[in-house]
Amino acid sequence: MKVYLNGAFVDESKAVVSVFDHGLLYGDGVFEGIRSYHRRIFKLREHIDRLFESAHTIMLRIPLSRAELIGVVKQTLRVNGLTNAYLRLVVTRGEGDLGLDPRKCARPTVFVIADKIQLYPQQLYSRGLELITVATQRNVPEALNPQIKSLNYLNNILAKLEAINAGYEEAIMLSSSGYVTECTGENLFLVKGRQLLTPPPFIGVLRGITRQTVMDLGTRMRLTVREELLTRHDLFNADEVFLTGTAAEIVPVVKIDGRLIGRGSPGIVTKRLQRAFRQVTRTAGVRY
Ligand code: PMP
């Protein structure tokens, strides 16, 4: 695979960054995970906008315009001859010294990795996932806002480790006040009757792009779609629960902390949303 790195396409074995890069030393940088389907990049504009917003908040100047970055993303896919792909777009603070001071980093590092999509096992979608809530709380927005998609993912990794140690694949993270936030790399939804509910960003979640797509699809299906504070009790007593994310798409959840969700198998609303989602990925997106 060829990797775009600071203005050139290099072989993946040559795609290396400095040990003085603050992305590595401090997690000082931002990123996006993007997917392409059938030679169309899904929600590209939304991903680029979110990247620029994350960068703006951490006062990181991306050395390419939006249009240039879109061009780079398309070119990375073309150069690698990929039809269905997963892309990682990363902008770090760049090389500096061993201190924190971002002013010492003269030039941001920009790279784009494109790879074949690593599909999750099919049984995840047909049987559904079992989750646990973990002790590691989601970062409080007042300290490090989860809306910033930064390279600092230790909060999520600590939660993921707890799930793995307990024999589960994924964790539900709570806020400091005990409300449901999100999983380590996916947003959470519940279905109760005709209501489709998901936690509001202020409680400490990433504004997922798949989350927004699913909210739009839910509205089109005439569900009542709302952002609402949710407790574990709400999840346990939901008809259906599912996760959303660029890589995972829509994943049914059938058990949480030992409690069966609904009938313990993927629900009908989840399945309808999965079908509708598949449909939009086929027809929407920026061609390359
Ligand atoms: N929450 C977190 C913490 C994530 O890392 C991701 C994946 N980027 C998501 C939610 C899902 O967001 P999206 O639908 O934009 O991929």
PDB file of C-alpha atoms and ligand atoms in Angstrom, residues 50 138 149 153 156 182 184-187 206 208-211 244-246, ligand 1:
ATOM      1  CA  ARG A  50     -15.193  17.257  11.882  1.00  0.00           C
ATOM      2  CA  ARG A 138     -15.709   8.671  29.831  1.00  0.00           C
ATOM      3  CA  LYS A 149     -11.427  13.359  17.817  1.00  0.00           C
ATOM      4  CA  TYR A 153      -7.408   7.529  23.055  1.00  0.00           C
ATOM      5  CA  ASN A 156     -11.071   4.492  25.487  1.00  0.00           C
ATOM      6  CA  GLU A 182     -20.808   5.631  24.421  1.00  0.00           C
ATOM      7  CA  THR A 184     -14.885   2.816  23.185  1.00  0.00           C
ATOM      8  CA  GLY A 185     -15.209   3.437  19.450  1.00  0.00           C
ATOM      9  CA  GLU A 186     -18.952   3.505  18.750  1.00  0.00           C
ATOM     10  CA  ASN A 187     -22.038   5.491  19.705  1.00  0.00           C
ATOM     11  CA  LEU A 206     -18.300  11.963  19.994  1.00  0.00           C
ATOM     12  CA  GLY A 208     -20.569  10.233  15.385  1.00  0.00           C
ATOM     13  CA  ILE A 209     -21.188  10.572  11.679  1.00  0.00           C
ATOM     14  CA  THR A 210     -22.865   7.165  11.569  1.00  0.00           C
ATOM     15  CA  ARG A 211     -24.903   8.323  14.604  1.00  0.00           C
ATOM     16  CA  THR A 244     -22.971   2.764  15.413  1.00  0.00           C
ATOM     17  CA  GLY A 245     -19.584   3.610  13.931  1.00  0.00           C
ATOM     18  CA  THR A 246     -17.850   4.054  10.611  1.00  0.00           C
TER      19      THR A 246
HETATM   20  N1  PMP B   1     -17.281   7.285  19.506  1.00  0.00           N
HETATM   21  C1  PMP B   1     -15.950   7.163  19.473  1.00  0.00           C
HETATM   22  C2  PMP B   1     -15.188   7.346  20.733  1.00  0.00           C
HETATM   23  C3  PMP B   1     -15.290   6.857  18.275  1.00  0.00           C
HETATM   24  O1  PMP B   1     -13.963   6.736  18.245  1.00  0.00           O
HETATM   25  C4  PMP B   1     -16.059   6.631  17.101  1.00  0.00           C
HETATM   26  C5  PMP B   1     -15.405   6.211  15.827  1.00  0.00           C
HETATM   27  N2  PMP B   1     -14.714   7.233  15.201  1.00  0.00           N
HETATM   28  C6  PMP B   1     -17.455   6.790  17.175  1.00  0.00           C
HETATM   29  C7  PMP B   1     -18.022   7.109  18.392  1.00  0.00           C
HETATM   30  C8  PMP B   1     -18.309   6.637  15.951  1.00  0.00           C
HETATM   31  O2  PMP B   1     -18.163   7.755  15.131  1.00  0.00           O
HETATM   32  P1  PMP B   1     -18.344   7.672  13.551  1.00  0.00           P
HETATM   33  O3  PMP B   1     -19.730   7.178  13.310  1.00  0.00           O
HETATM   34  O4  PMP B   1     -18.149   9.059  13.097  1.00  0.00           O
HETATM   35  O5  PMP B   1     -17.334   6.720  13.046  1.00  0.00           O
END
